[in-house]
Each structure stands twice: as structure tokens, then as C-alpha cells.
Amino acid sequence: DIVMTQSPDSLAVSLGERATINCKASQSVFYRPNNKNYLVWYQQKPGQPPKLLIHWASTRESGVPDRFSGSGSGTDFTLTISSLQAEDVAVYYCQQYYTAPRTFGQGTKVEI
Amino acid sequence: QMQLVQSGPEVKKPGTSVKVSCKASGLTFTRSAVQWVRQARGQRLEWMGWIVVVSGNTNYTQKFQERVTITRDLSTSTAYMELTGLRSEDTAVYYCAADPRATLTTPGKYLFEYWGQGTLVTVSS
């Protein structure tokens, strides 16, 4: 199984400041036939299901604010919130969708 | 836009089974794949398995291989997850999620973008 490890487990960021979350996969999730990294980022708020923010490591979903960006390739990935807003307080998960079983990171709690 | 509506909360005794439903609307169910993920209180998301709706083919994580069955009913556009041999550690919120374009996707690389609201299953004697 591919192990996904996020860092940090939690972080506190001031409003308007940058938040950076890292995700490391135990093996590459890069698929050569289409040059895509099969890595997604989810945002989860209390009592809600996860919301898909980014797929293919860096492609934002429709309607997701452009302050959210994803980067990285192979085994190392980053989610950046460029200017934290109050509504961004949540737990963020990375997940690989390169192969089954699908595996998630342990989550990173972002607070103000 | 696809919508997934799950069945209501369940309270079960240890050793029994639970079957959670996930009804899809808004897009063509037969082109979809549906996965099930669970989350115990304060824990990370845990993938259980998926079903490719058109074929009925399933893929389960080894942890649940002997206890979980994912099925679908094409006539009602509903997917189901049944978990047997319940124990207290199975107390969690169970989510379904769908990739509505699975038949157009590289097999196995489904993107589950639509999620149900979650179903709380409580296992207690």
C-alpha cells in the first residue's frame, strides 16, 4: 500500500497569511502515459463530507478560490493557501488515486 | 451536478450487519464508479472499496475484504455497502463518493468528486 504522510499535523496561521501543507507518498504517484500525478487534496469542515479542492496535484476544481494551489510531483506535494481566510479553517487531506487501495494522509488541521 | 443521498443513522449490536445506501441523481449512474470511505471520530479517512457501476466489478481494501460487500441497483441508481461482523471499532461515519465519468477514465484511476452526506453507524451493546 502507498503510505501518505502529511506535515505538519496542525498549524495556526494569521488571517491573510500563507499556509503550507506538505504530503509525501511512500512511492511515486506519477503516471507516465499521461504525465499526471494522481494526487488530490480535500478540505473537510466539522460535520461535513470532504470537499475536493485539487486533482492531478495542481488542478483546482471549479469554484475553488484561486488562493488554493497545489504543486509537486512524484512523491512530494504541497497545498498552499496564499492568504488564509476565516472560512478556510478545516482539516486538509491528501490522497493518492494512483492505485488501490486508495490511501489518505492523516490530515492537517488549519486554525487561525 | 451529481447528488448522492445516503440512508439515515444506524445503531447496531456487535456481531450484526449494517447496509448503508447511497442514491445517485443528476448524472448517468451507469457511467459511474462509487467508493466507500469511513471516518471514525477524530480519525483519518479510511478507504473501504469501490464498485464500477456498469460492470459491477468491485475492489476492496484487504482490511475489510472478508466483511464488506459493495453492490448496486441499476433500477434505482443506488449503491450499497454492507459490513458484517460489526464491532465497536466500526463505529464511524460512512461516506459514499462517485466518479460520474468512470467509464471514460483510465481504469482504476477514478476521481471521486461527489460525496454523500455521510451515515453514522454506531456499534454498541
Coordinates of N, CA and C in Angstrom, one line a residue:
Chain A
D1 N 0.8 -1.2 0.0 CA 0.0 0.0 0.0 C 0.9 1.3 0.0
I2 N 0.4 2.3 -0.7 CA 1.1 3.6 -0.7 C 0.8 4.3 0.6
V3 N 1.8 4.6 1.4 CA 1.6 5.4 2.6 C 1.7 6.9 2.4
M4 N 0.7 7.6 2.8 CA 0.7 9.1 2.6 C 1.0 9.7 4.0
T5 N 1.9 10.6 4.0 CA 2.3 11.3 5.3 C 2.3 12.8 5.1
Q6 N 1.5 13.4 5.9 CA 1.3 14.9 5.9 C 2.1 15.5 7.0
S7 N 2.5 16.7 6.7 CA 3.2 17.6 7.7 C 2.8 19.0 7.5
P8 N 2.6 19.8 8.6 CA 2.5 19.3 9.9 C 1.2 18.7 10.2
D9 N 1.0 18.2 11.5 CA -0.3 17.7 11.8 C -1.3 18.8 12.1
S10 N -0.8 20.0 12.5 CA -1.7 21.2 12.6 C -0.8 22.4 12.5
L11 N -1.5 23.5 12.1 CA -0.8 24.8 12.1 C -1.8 25.9 12.3
A12 N -1.3 26.9 12.9 CA -2.0 28.1 13.2 C -1.5 29.3 12.3
V13 N -2.3 29.9 11.6 CA -1.9 30.9 10.6 C -2.8 32.2 10.9
S14 N -2.2 33.3 10.8 CA -3.0 34.6 10.9 C -3.8 34.8 9.7
L15 N -4.9 35.5 9.8 CA -5.7 35.9 8.7 C -4.8 36.6 7.7
G16 N -4.9 36.3 6.4 CA -4.2 36.9 5.3 C -2.8 36.4 5.1
E17 N -2.4 35.5 6.0 CA -1.0 34.9 5.8 C -1.1 33.6 5.1
R18 N 0.1 33.1 4.7 CA 0.2 31.9 3.9 C 0.2 30.7 4.8
A19 N -0.5 29.6 4.3 CA -0.5 28.3 5.0 C 0.1 27.3 4.0
T20 N 1.0 26.5 4.4 CA 1.6 25.5 3.6 C 1.5 24.1 4.2
I21 N 1.0 23.1 3.5 CA 0.8 21.8 4.0 C 1.6 20.8 3.0
N22 N 2.3 19.9 3.6 CA 3.1 19.0 2.8 C 2.5 17.6 2.8
C23 N 2.7 16.9 1.8 CA 2.3 15.5 1.7 C 3.3 14.7 1.0
K24 N 3.7 13.6 1.6 CA 4.7 12.7 1.0 C 4.2 11.3 0.8
A25 N 4.3 10.8 -0.4 CA 3.9 9.4 -0.7 C 5.1 8.5 -0.6
S26 N 4.8 7.3 -0.2 CA 5.9 6.3 0.0 C 6.4 5.7 -1.3
Q27 N 5.6 6.0 -2.4 CA 6.1 5.6 -3.7 C 5.5 6.6 -4.7
S28 N 6.1 6.7 -5.9 CA 5.6 7.7 -6.9 C 4.2 7.5 -7.3
V29 N 3.4 8.6 -7.4 CA 2.1 8.5 -7.9 C 2.0 9.2 -9.3
F30 N 3.1 9.3 -10.0 CA 3.2 9.9 -11.3 C 3.0 8.8 -12.3
Y31 N 2.0 9.0 -13.3 CA 1.7 8.1 -14.3 C 2.2 8.5 -15.6
R32 N 3.2 7.8 -16.1 CA 3.9 8.3 -17.3 C 3.1 8.4 -18.6
P33 N 2.1 7.5 -18.8 CA 1.4 7.5 -20.1 C 0.7 8.9 -20.3
N34 N 0.3 9.6 -19.2 CA -0.3 10.9 -19.4 C 0.4 12.0 -18.7
N35 N 1.5 11.7 -18.1 CA 2.3 12.7 -17.4 C 1.5 13.4 -16.3
K36 N 0.7 12.6 -15.6 CA -0.1 13.2 -14.5 C 0.3 12.6 -13.2
N37 N 0.2 13.4 -12.1 CA 0.3 12.9 -10.8 C -1.0 12.7 -10.2
Y38 N -1.3 11.5 -9.7 CA -2.6 11.1 -9.2 C -2.7 11.4 -7.7
L39 N -2.8 12.7 -7.4 CA -2.9 13.2 -6.0 C -3.9 14.2 -5.9
V40 N -4.8 14.1 -4.9 CA -5.9 15.0 -4.7 C -5.7 15.6 -3.3
W41 N -6.3 16.8 -3.2 CA -6.4 17.5 -1.9 C -7.9 17.7 -1.6
Y42 N -8.3 17.3 -0.3 CA -9.6 17.6 0.2 C -9.6 18.5 1.3
Q43 N -10.7 19.3 1.5 CA -10.9 20.1 2.6 C -12.1 19.5 3.4
Q44 N -12.0 19.4 4.7 CA -13.1 18.8 5.5 C -13.4 19.7 6.7
K45 N -14.6 20.2 6.7 CA -15.1 21.0 7.9 C -15.9 20.2 8.8
P46 N -16.0 20.5 10.1 CA -16.7 19.7 11.0 C -18.1 19.3 10.6
G47 N -18.5 18.0 10.7 CA -19.8 17.6 10.3 C -20.1 17.6 8.9
Q48 N -19.1 17.8 8.0 CA -19.3 17.8 6.6 C -18.5 16.7 5.9
P49 N -18.9 16.2 4.7 CA -18.0 15.3 4.0 C -16.9 16.1 3.4
P50 N -15.8 15.4 3.0 CA -14.7 16.0 2.3 C -15.2 16.7 1.1
K51 N -14.5 17.8 0.8 CA -14.7 18.6 -0.4 C -13.5 18.5 -1.3
L52 N -13.6 18.1 -2.5 CA -12.5 18.0 -3.4 C -12.0 19.4 -3.8
L53 N -10.8 19.7 -3.6 CA -10.2 21.0 -3.9 C -9.4 21.0 -5.2
I54 N -8.5 20.0 -5.3 CA -7.5 19.9 -6.3 C -7.3 18.4 -6.7
H55 N -7.2 18.2 -8.0 CA -6.9 16.9 -8.5 C -5.6 17.0 -9.4
W56 N -5.1 15.9 -9.8 CA -3.8 15.8 -10.6 C -2.8 16.7 -9.9
A57 N -2.8 16.8 -8.6 CA -1.8 17.5 -7.8 C -1.9 19.0 -7.9
S58 N -2.4 19.6 -9.0 CA -2.3 21.0 -9.2 C -3.5 21.6 -9.9
T59 N -4.5 20.9 -10.3 CA -5.7 21.4 -11.0 C -6.8 21.6 -10.0
R60 N -7.2 22.9 -9.9 CA -8.2 23.3 -9.0 C -9.6 22.9 -9.5
E61 N -10.5 22.5 -8.6 CA -11.8 22.2 -9.0 C -12.6 23.5 -9.3
S62 N -13.6 23.4 -10.1 CA -14.4 24.6 -10.4 C -15.0 25.2 -9.2
G63 N -14.9 26.5 -9.0 CA -15.4 27.2 -7.8 C -14.5 27.3 -6.7
V64 N -13.4 26.6 -6.7 CA -12.4 26.7 -5.6 C -11.6 28.0 -5.8
P65 N -11.5 28.8 -4.7 CA -10.8 30.1 -4.8 C -9.4 29.9 -5.3
D66 N -8.9 30.9 -6.0 CA -7.5 30.7 -6.5 C -6.4 30.9 -5.5
R67 N -6.8 31.2 -4.2 CA -5.8 31.3 -3.2 C -5.3 29.9 -2.8
F68 N -6.1 28.8 -3.3 CA -5.7 27.5 -3.1 C -4.8 27.0 -4.3
S69 N -3.7 26.5 -4.0 CA -2.9 26.0 -5.1 C -2.1 24.7 -4.7
G70 N -1.9 23.8 -5.6 CA -1.2 22.6 -5.4 C 0.0 22.5 -6.3
S71 N 1.0 21.8 -5.7 CA 2.2 21.7 -6.5 C 2.9 20.4 -6.1
G72 N 3.9 20.0 -6.9 CA 4.7 18.8 -6.6 C 4.6 17.8 -7.6
S73 N 5.4 16.7 -7.5 CA 5.4 15.7 -8.5 C 6.1 14.4 -7.9
G74 N 5.7 13.3 -8.3 CA 6.3 12.0 -7.9 C 5.9 11.6 -6.5
T75 N 6.6 12.0 -5.5 CA 6.3 11.6 -4.2 C 6.1 12.8 -3.2
D76 N 6.4 14.0 -3.6 CA 6.3 15.2 -2.7 C 5.4 16.2 -3.3
F77 N 4.5 16.6 -2.4 CA 3.4 17.5 -2.8 C 3.1 18.6 -1.8
T78 N 2.6 19.7 -2.2 CA 2.3 20.8 -1.3 C 1.0 21.4 -1.7
L79 N 0.2 21.7 -0.6 CA -1.0 22.6 -0.8 C -0.7 23.9 -0.1
T80 N -0.9 25.0 -0.9 CA -0.7 26.3 -0.3 C -2.0 27.1 -0.4
I81 N -2.2 27.7 0.8 CA -3.3 28.7 0.8 C -2.6 30.1 1.0
S82 N -2.7 30.9 -0.1 CA -1.9 32.0 -0.2 C -2.2 33.1 0.8
S83 N -3.5 33.3 1.1 CA -3.9 34.3 2.0 C -5.1 33.7 2.8
L84 N -4.8 33.2 4.0 CA -5.8 32.5 4.8 C -7.0 33.3 5.1
Q85 N -8.2 32.8 4.8 CA -9.5 33.4 5.2 C -10.1 32.6 6.4
A86 N -11.0 33.2 7.1 CA -11.7 32.6 8.2 C -12.4 31.3 7.8
E87 N -12.9 31.3 6.6 CA -13.7 30.1 6.1 C -12.8 28.9 5.7
D88 N -11.5 29.2 5.7 CA -10.5 28.1 5.4 C -10.2 27.2 6.6
V89 N -10.6 27.6 7.7 CA -10.4 26.7 8.9 C -11.0 25.4 8.7
A90 N -10.2 24.3 8.7 CA -10.7 23.0 8.3 C -9.5 22.0 8.5
V91 N -9.8 20.8 8.2 CA -8.8 19.7 8.1 C -8.6 19.4 6.6
Y92 N -7.3 19.4 6.2 CA -7.0 19.1 4.8 C -6.3 17.8 4.7
Y93 N -6.8 17.0 3.7 CA -6.2 15.7 3.5 C -5.7 15.6 2.1
C94 N -4.6 14.9 1.9 CA -4.1 14.5 0.6 C -4.5 13.0 0.5
Q95 N -4.7 12.6 -0.8 CA -5.0 11.2 -1.1 C -4.4 10.9 -2.4
Q96 N -3.8 9.7 -2.5 CA -3.4 9.2 -3.8 C -4.5 8.4 -4.5
Y97 N -4.7 8.7 -5.8 CA -5.6 7.9 -6.6 C -4.9 7.2 -7.7
Y98 N -3.7 6.9 -7.5 CA -2.8 6.2 -8.5 C -3.2 4.7 -8.5
T99 N -3.5 4.1 -7.4 CA -3.8 2.7 -7.3 C -4.6 2.4 -6.1
A100 N -5.2 1.2 -6.1 CA -5.9 0.7 -5.0 C -5.0 -0.1 -4.1
P101 N -5.1 -0.1 -2.8 CA -6.1 0.6 -2.1 C -5.8 2.1 -2.0
R102 N -6.9 2.9 -2.2 CA -6.7 4.4 -2.1 C -6.2 4.7 -0.6
T103 N -5.3 5.6 -0.5 CA -4.8 5.9 0.9 C -4.8 7.4 1.1
F104 N -5.1 7.8 2.3 CA -5.1 9.2 2.7 C -4.0 9.5 3.6
G105 N -3.6 10.8 3.6 CA -2.8 11.3 4.7 C -3.6 11.4 6.0
Q106 N -2.9 11.7 7.1 CA -3.5 11.7 8.4 C -4.3 13.0 8.6
G107 N -4.2 13.9 7.7 CA -4.9 15.2 7.9 C -4.0 16.3 8.5
T108 N -4.2 17.5 8.1 CA -3.6 18.7 8.7 C -4.7 19.7 9.1
K109 N -4.7 20.0 10.4 CA -5.7 20.9 10.9 C -5.2 22.3 10.8
V110 N -5.9 23.2 10.1 CA -5.6 24.6 9.9 C -6.5 25.4 10.8
E111 N -5.8 26.2 11.6 CA -6.6 27.1 12.5 C -6.1 28.6 12.4
I112 N -6.9 29.5 12.8 CA -6.5 30.9 12.9 C -5.6 31.1 14.1
Chain B
Q1 N -24.6 18.2 -12.3 CA -24.2 18.0 -10.9 C -24.8 16.7 -10.4
M2 N -23.9 15.9 -9.9 CA -24.4 14.6 -9.3 C -24.7 14.9 -7.8
Q3 N -25.8 14.3 -7.4 CA -26.1 14.3 -5.9 C -26.2 12.9 -5.4
L4 N -25.6 12.7 -4.2 CA -25.7 11.4 -3.6 C -26.3 11.6 -2.2
V5 N -27.4 10.9 -2.0 CA -28.1 10.9 -0.7 C -28.0 9.6 0.0
Q6 N -27.5 9.6 1.2 CA -27.3 8.4 1.9 C -28.4 8.1 2.9
S7 N -28.6 6.8 3.3 CA -29.6 6.5 4.3 C -29.2 7.0 5.7
G8 N -30.2 6.9 6.6 CA -30.0 7.5 7.9 C -29.2 6.8 8.9
P9 N -29.0 7.4 10.0 CA -28.1 6.8 11.0 C -28.6 5.4 11.5
E10 N -27.6 4.6 11.9 CA -27.9 3.2 12.3 C -27.3 3.0 13.7
V11 N -28.0 2.2 14.5 CA -27.4 1.7 15.8 C -27.5 0.2 15.7
K12 N -26.3 -0.4 15.9 CA -26.3 -1.9 15.7 C -25.5 -2.5 16.9
K13 N -25.9 -3.8 17.1 CA -25.2 -4.5 18.2 C -24.0 -5.3 17.6
P14 N -23.0 -5.5 18.4 CA -21.8 -6.2 17.9 C -22.2 -7.6 17.4
G15 N -21.5 -7.9 16.3 CA -21.8 -9.2 15.6 C -22.8 -9.1 14.5
T16 N -23.6 -8.1 14.5 CA -24.6 -8.0 13.5 C -24.0 -7.3 12.2
S17 N -24.9 -7.0 11.3 CA -24.5 -6.3 10.0 C -25.3 -5.0 9.8
V18 N -24.7 -4.2 8.9 CA -25.4 -3.0 8.5 C -25.3 -2.8 7.0
K19 N -26.3 -2.2 6.4 CA -26.3 -2.0 5.0 C -26.7 -0.5 4.8
V20 N -25.8 0.2 4.2 CA -25.9 1.7 4.0 C -26.2 1.9 2.5
S21 N -27.1 2.7 2.2 CA -27.5 3.0 0.8 C -27.0 4.4 0.4
C22 N -26.8 4.6 -0.9 CA -26.3 5.8 -1.5 C -27.0 6.0 -2.8
K23 N -28.0 6.9 -2.9 CA -28.8 7.1 -4.1 C -28.3 8.2 -4.9
A24 N -28.1 8.0 -6.1 CA -27.5 9.0 -7.0 C -28.5 9.6 -7.9
S25 N -28.3 10.9 -8.2 CA -29.2 11.6 -9.2 C -28.4 12.6 -9.8
G26 N -28.9 13.1 -11.0 CA -28.2 14.2 -11.6 C -27.3 13.9 -12.8
L27 N -26.7 12.7 -12.8 CA -25.9 12.3 -13.9 C -26.2 10.8 -14.1
T28 N -25.6 10.3 -15.2 CA -25.8 8.9 -15.6 C -25.1 7.9 -14.6
F29 N -25.9 7.2 -13.8 CA -25.4 6.3 -12.8 C -24.5 5.2 -13.5
T30 N -24.9 4.7 -14.6 CA -24.2 3.6 -15.2 C -22.8 4.0 -15.7
R31 N -22.5 5.2 -15.8 CA -21.1 5.6 -16.2 C -20.2 5.8 -15.0
S32 N -20.7 5.6 -13.8 CA -20.1 6.0 -12.6 C -19.3 4.8 -12.0
A33 N -18.4 5.2 -11.1 CA -17.9 4.3 -10.0 C -18.2 4.9 -8.7
V34 N -18.4 4.1 -7.7 CA -18.8 4.6 -6.4 C -17.8 3.9 -5.4
Q35 N -17.3 4.8 -4.5 CA -16.4 4.3 -3.5 C -17.1 4.5 -2.1
W36 N -16.6 3.7 -1.1 CA -17.0 3.9 0.3 C -15.8 4.2 1.1
V37 N -15.9 5.2 1.9 CA -14.9 5.7 2.8 C -15.5 5.8 4.2
R38 N -14.7 5.5 5.2 CA -15.3 5.7 6.6 C -14.4 6.6 7.4
Q39 N -14.9 7.2 8.5 CA -14.1 8.1 9.3 C -14.6 7.9 10.8
A40 N -13.8 7.3 11.6 CA -14.1 7.2 13.0 C -13.8 8.6 13.6
R41 N -14.5 8.9 14.7 CA -14.4 10.2 15.3 C -13.0 10.6 15.6
G42 N -12.6 11.8 15.0 CA -11.3 12.3 15.2 C -10.2 11.6 14.4
Q43 N -10.6 10.7 13.5 CA -9.6 9.9 12.8 C -9.5 10.3 11.4
R44 N -8.5 9.7 10.7 CA -8.3 10.0 9.3 C -9.4 9.2 8.4
L45 N -9.5 9.6 7.2 CA -10.4 9.0 6.3 C -9.8 7.6 5.9
E46 N -10.7 6.6 5.8 CA -10.2 5.2 5.6 C -11.0 4.7 4.4
W47 N -10.3 4.3 3.3 CA -10.9 3.8 2.1 C -11.3 2.3 2.3
M48 N -12.5 2.0 1.9 CA -13.0 0.6 2.1 C -13.1 -0.1 0.7
G49 N -13.5 0.5 -0.3 CA -13.6 -0.2 -1.6 C -14.4 0.6 -2.6
W50 N -14.5 0.1 -3.8 CA -15.3 0.7 -4.8 C -16.1 -0.3 -5.7
I51 N -17.0 0.2 -6.4 CA -17.7 -0.6 -7.4 C -17.8 0.2 -8.7
V52 N -17.5 -0.4 -9.8 CA -17.7 0.1 -11.1 C -19.1 -0.2 -11.6
V53 N -20.0 0.8 -11.7 CA -21.4 0.5 -11.8 C -21.8 -0.3 -13.0
V54 N -21.2 0.0 -14.1 CA -21.7 -0.7 -15.4 C -21.4 -2.1 -15.3
S55 N -20.3 -2.5 -14.8 CA -19.8 -3.9 -14.8 C -20.2 -4.6 -13.5
G56 N -20.3 -3.9 -12.4 CA -20.5 -4.5 -11.1 C -19.1 -4.9 -10.5
N57 N -18.0 -4.7 -11.1 CA -16.7 -5.1 -10.6 C -16.4 -4.3 -9.4
T58 N -15.8 -5.0 -8.4 CA -15.5 -4.3 -7.1 C -14.0 -4.5 -6.8
N59 N -13.6 -3.6 -5.9 CA -12.2 -3.7 -5.4 C -12.3 -3.3 -3.9
Y60 N -11.8 -4.1 -3.0 CA -11.9 -3.9 -1.6 C -10.5 -3.8 -1.0
T61 N -10.3 -3.0 0.0 CA -9.1 -3.0 0.7 C -9.0 -4.3 1.5
Q62 N -7.8 -4.8 1.7 CA -7.6 -6.1 2.4 C -8.2 -6.1 3.8
K63 N -8.1 -5.0 4.5 CA -8.6 -4.9 5.8 C -10.1 -5.3 6.0
F64 N -10.8 -5.0 4.9 CA -12.3 -5.3 5.0 C -12.7 -6.4 4.1
Q65 N -11.8 -7.0 3.4 CA -12.0 -8.0 2.3 C -13.1 -9.0 2.8
E66 N -13.0 -9.5 4.0 CA -13.9 -10.6 4.4 C -15.2 -10.1 4.9
R67 N -15.4 -8.8 5.2 CA -16.5 -8.3 5.9 C -17.4 -7.4 5.1
V68 N -16.9 -6.8 4.0 CA -17.6 -5.8 3.3 C -18.1 -6.3 1.9
T69 N -19.3 -5.9 1.5 CA -19.8 -6.1 0.2 C -20.4 -4.8 -0.4
I70 N -19.9 -4.4 -1.5 CA -20.5 -3.2 -2.2 C -21.2 -3.7 -3.4
T71 N -22.5 -3.3 -3.5 CA -23.3 -3.7 -4.6 C -24.0 -2.4 -5.2
R72 N -24.8 -2.6 -6.3 CA -25.5 -1.5 -6.8 C -26.8 -2.1 -7.5
D73 N -27.8 -1.2 -7.5 CA -29.1 -1.5 -8.1 C -29.3 -0.5 -9.2
L74 N -29.2 -0.9 -10.5 CA -29.3 0.0 -11.6 C -30.7 0.6 -11.7
S75 N -31.7 -0.2 -11.3 CA -33.1 0.3 -11.5 C -33.4 1.5 -10.6
T76 N -32.6 1.6 -9.5 CA -32.9 2.7 -8.6 C -31.7 3.7 -8.4
S77 N -30.7 3.5 -9.2 CA -29.4 4.3 -9.2 C -28.9 4.4 -7.8
T78 N -28.8 3.2 -7.1 CA -28.4 3.2 -5.7 C -27.3 2.2 -5.5
A79 N -26.3 2.7 -4.8 CA -25.2 1.8 -4.4 C -25.4 1.5 -2.9
Y80 N -24.8 0.3 -2.5 CA -24.9 -0.2 -1.2 C -23.6 -0.6 -0.6
M81 N -23.4 -0.5 0.7 CA -22.3 -1.0 1.3 C -22.8 -1.8 2.5
E82 N -22.5 -3.1 2.6 CA -22.8 -3.9 3.7 C -21.6 -4.3 4.4
L83 N -21.6 -4.2 5.7 CA -20.5 -4.5 6.6 C -21.0 -5.5 7.6
T84 N -20.4 -6.7 7.7 CA -20.8 -7.7 8.6 C -19.9 -7.8 9.8
G85 N -20.3 -8.7 10.8 CA -19.4 -8.9 11.9 C -19.0 -7.6 12.6
L86 N -20.0 -6.8 12.9 CA -19.7 -5.4 13.4 C -19.1 -5.5 14.8
R87 N -18.2 -4.6 15.1 CA -17.5 -4.5 16.4 C -17.5 -3.0 16.7
S88 N -17.2 -2.7 17.9 CA -17.2 -1.3 18.4 C -16.3 -0.4 17.6
E89 N -15.2 -1.0 17.1 CA -14.3 -0.2 16.3 C -14.8 0.2 14.9
D90 N -16.0 -0.3 14.5 CA -16.6 0.0 13.3 C -17.5 1.2 13.4
T91 N -17.6 1.7 14.6 CA -18.4 3.0 14.9 C -17.7 4.1 14.1
A92 N -18.4 4.7 13.2 CA -17.8 5.7 12.3 C -18.9 6.3 11.4
V93 N -18.5 7.4 10.7 CA -19.4 7.9 9.7 C -18.9 7.3 8.4
Y94 N -19.8 6.8 7.6 CA -19.6 6.1 6.4 C -20.0 7.0 5.2
Y95 N -19.1 7.3 4.3 CA -19.4 8.1 3.2 C -19.4 7.3 1.9
C96 N -20.3 7.6 0.9 CA -20.1 7.2 -0.4 C -19.6 8.4 -1.2
A97 N -18.9 8.1 -2.3 CA -18.5 9.2 -3.2 C -18.5 8.6 -4.6
A98 N -18.7 9.4 -5.6 CA -18.8 8.9 -7.0 C -17.9 9.7 -8.0
D99 N -17.5 8.9 -9.0 CA -16.8 9.5 -10.2 C -17.9 9.3 -11.3
P100 N -18.5 10.3 -11.7 CA -19.6 10.2 -12.7 C -19.1 9.9 -14.1
R101 N -17.8 9.9 -14.3 CA -17.3 9.7 -15.7 C -16.3 8.5 -15.7
A102 N -16.5 7.6 -14.8 CA -15.6 6.5 -14.6 C -15.4 5.7 -15.9
T103 N -16.4 5.5 -16.7 CA -16.2 4.7 -17.9 C -15.3 5.4 -19.0
L104 N -15.1 6.7 -18.8 CA -14.2 7.4 -19.7 C -12.8 7.6 -19.1
T105 N -12.6 7.0 -17.9 CA -11.3 7.2 -17.2 C -10.4 6.0 -17.3
T106 N -9.1 6.2 -17.2 CA -8.2 5.1 -17.1 C -8.7 4.2 -16.0
P107 N -8.9 2.9 -16.3 CA -9.4 2.0 -15.2 C -8.5 2.1 -14.0
G108 N -9.3 2.2 -12.9 CA -8.6 2.3 -11.6 C -8.2 3.6 -11.1
K109 N -8.2 4.6 -12.0 CA -7.8 6.0 -11.6 C -9.0 6.9 -11.6
Y110 N -10.0 6.5 -10.8 CA -11.2 7.2 -10.7 C -11.1 8.4 -9.8
L111 N -11.7 9.5 -10.1 CA -11.7 10.7 -9.3 C -13.0 10.8 -8.7
F112 N -13.1 10.6 -7.4 CA -14.4 10.6 -6.7 C -14.7 12.0 -6.2
E113 N -15.4 12.8 -7.0 CA -15.6 14.2 -6.7 C -16.9 14.5 -6.0
Y114 N -17.8 13.7 -6.1 CA -19.1 13.9 -5.5 C -19.3 13.0 -4.3
W115 N -19.7 13.6 -3.2 CA -19.8 12.9 -1.9 C -21.2 12.9 -1.4
G116 N -21.6 11.8 -0.7 CA -22.8 11.8 0.1 C -22.6 12.6 1.4
Q117 N -23.7 12.7 2.1 CA -23.6 13.5 3.4 C -23.1 12.7 4.5
G118 N -22.9 11.4 4.4 CA -22.4 10.6 5.4 C -23.5 9.9 6.2
T119 N -23.2 8.7 6.7 CA -24.1 8.0 7.6 C -23.4 7.5 8.8
L120 N -23.9 7.9 10.0 CA -23.3 7.5 11.2 C -23.8 6.1 11.6
V121 N -22.8 5.2 11.7 CA -23.1 3.8 12.2 C -22.5 3.7 13.6
T122 N -23.3 3.4 14.6 CA -22.9 3.2 15.9 C -23.0 1.8 16.3
V123 N -21.9 1.2 16.8 CA -22.0 -0.2 17.2 C -21.8 -0.3 18.7
S124 N -22.9 -0.7 19.4 CA -22.8 -0.7 20.8 C -23.8 -1.8 21.4
S125 N -23.3 -2.4 22.4 CA -24.1 -3.4 23.1 C -25.2 -2.8 24.0

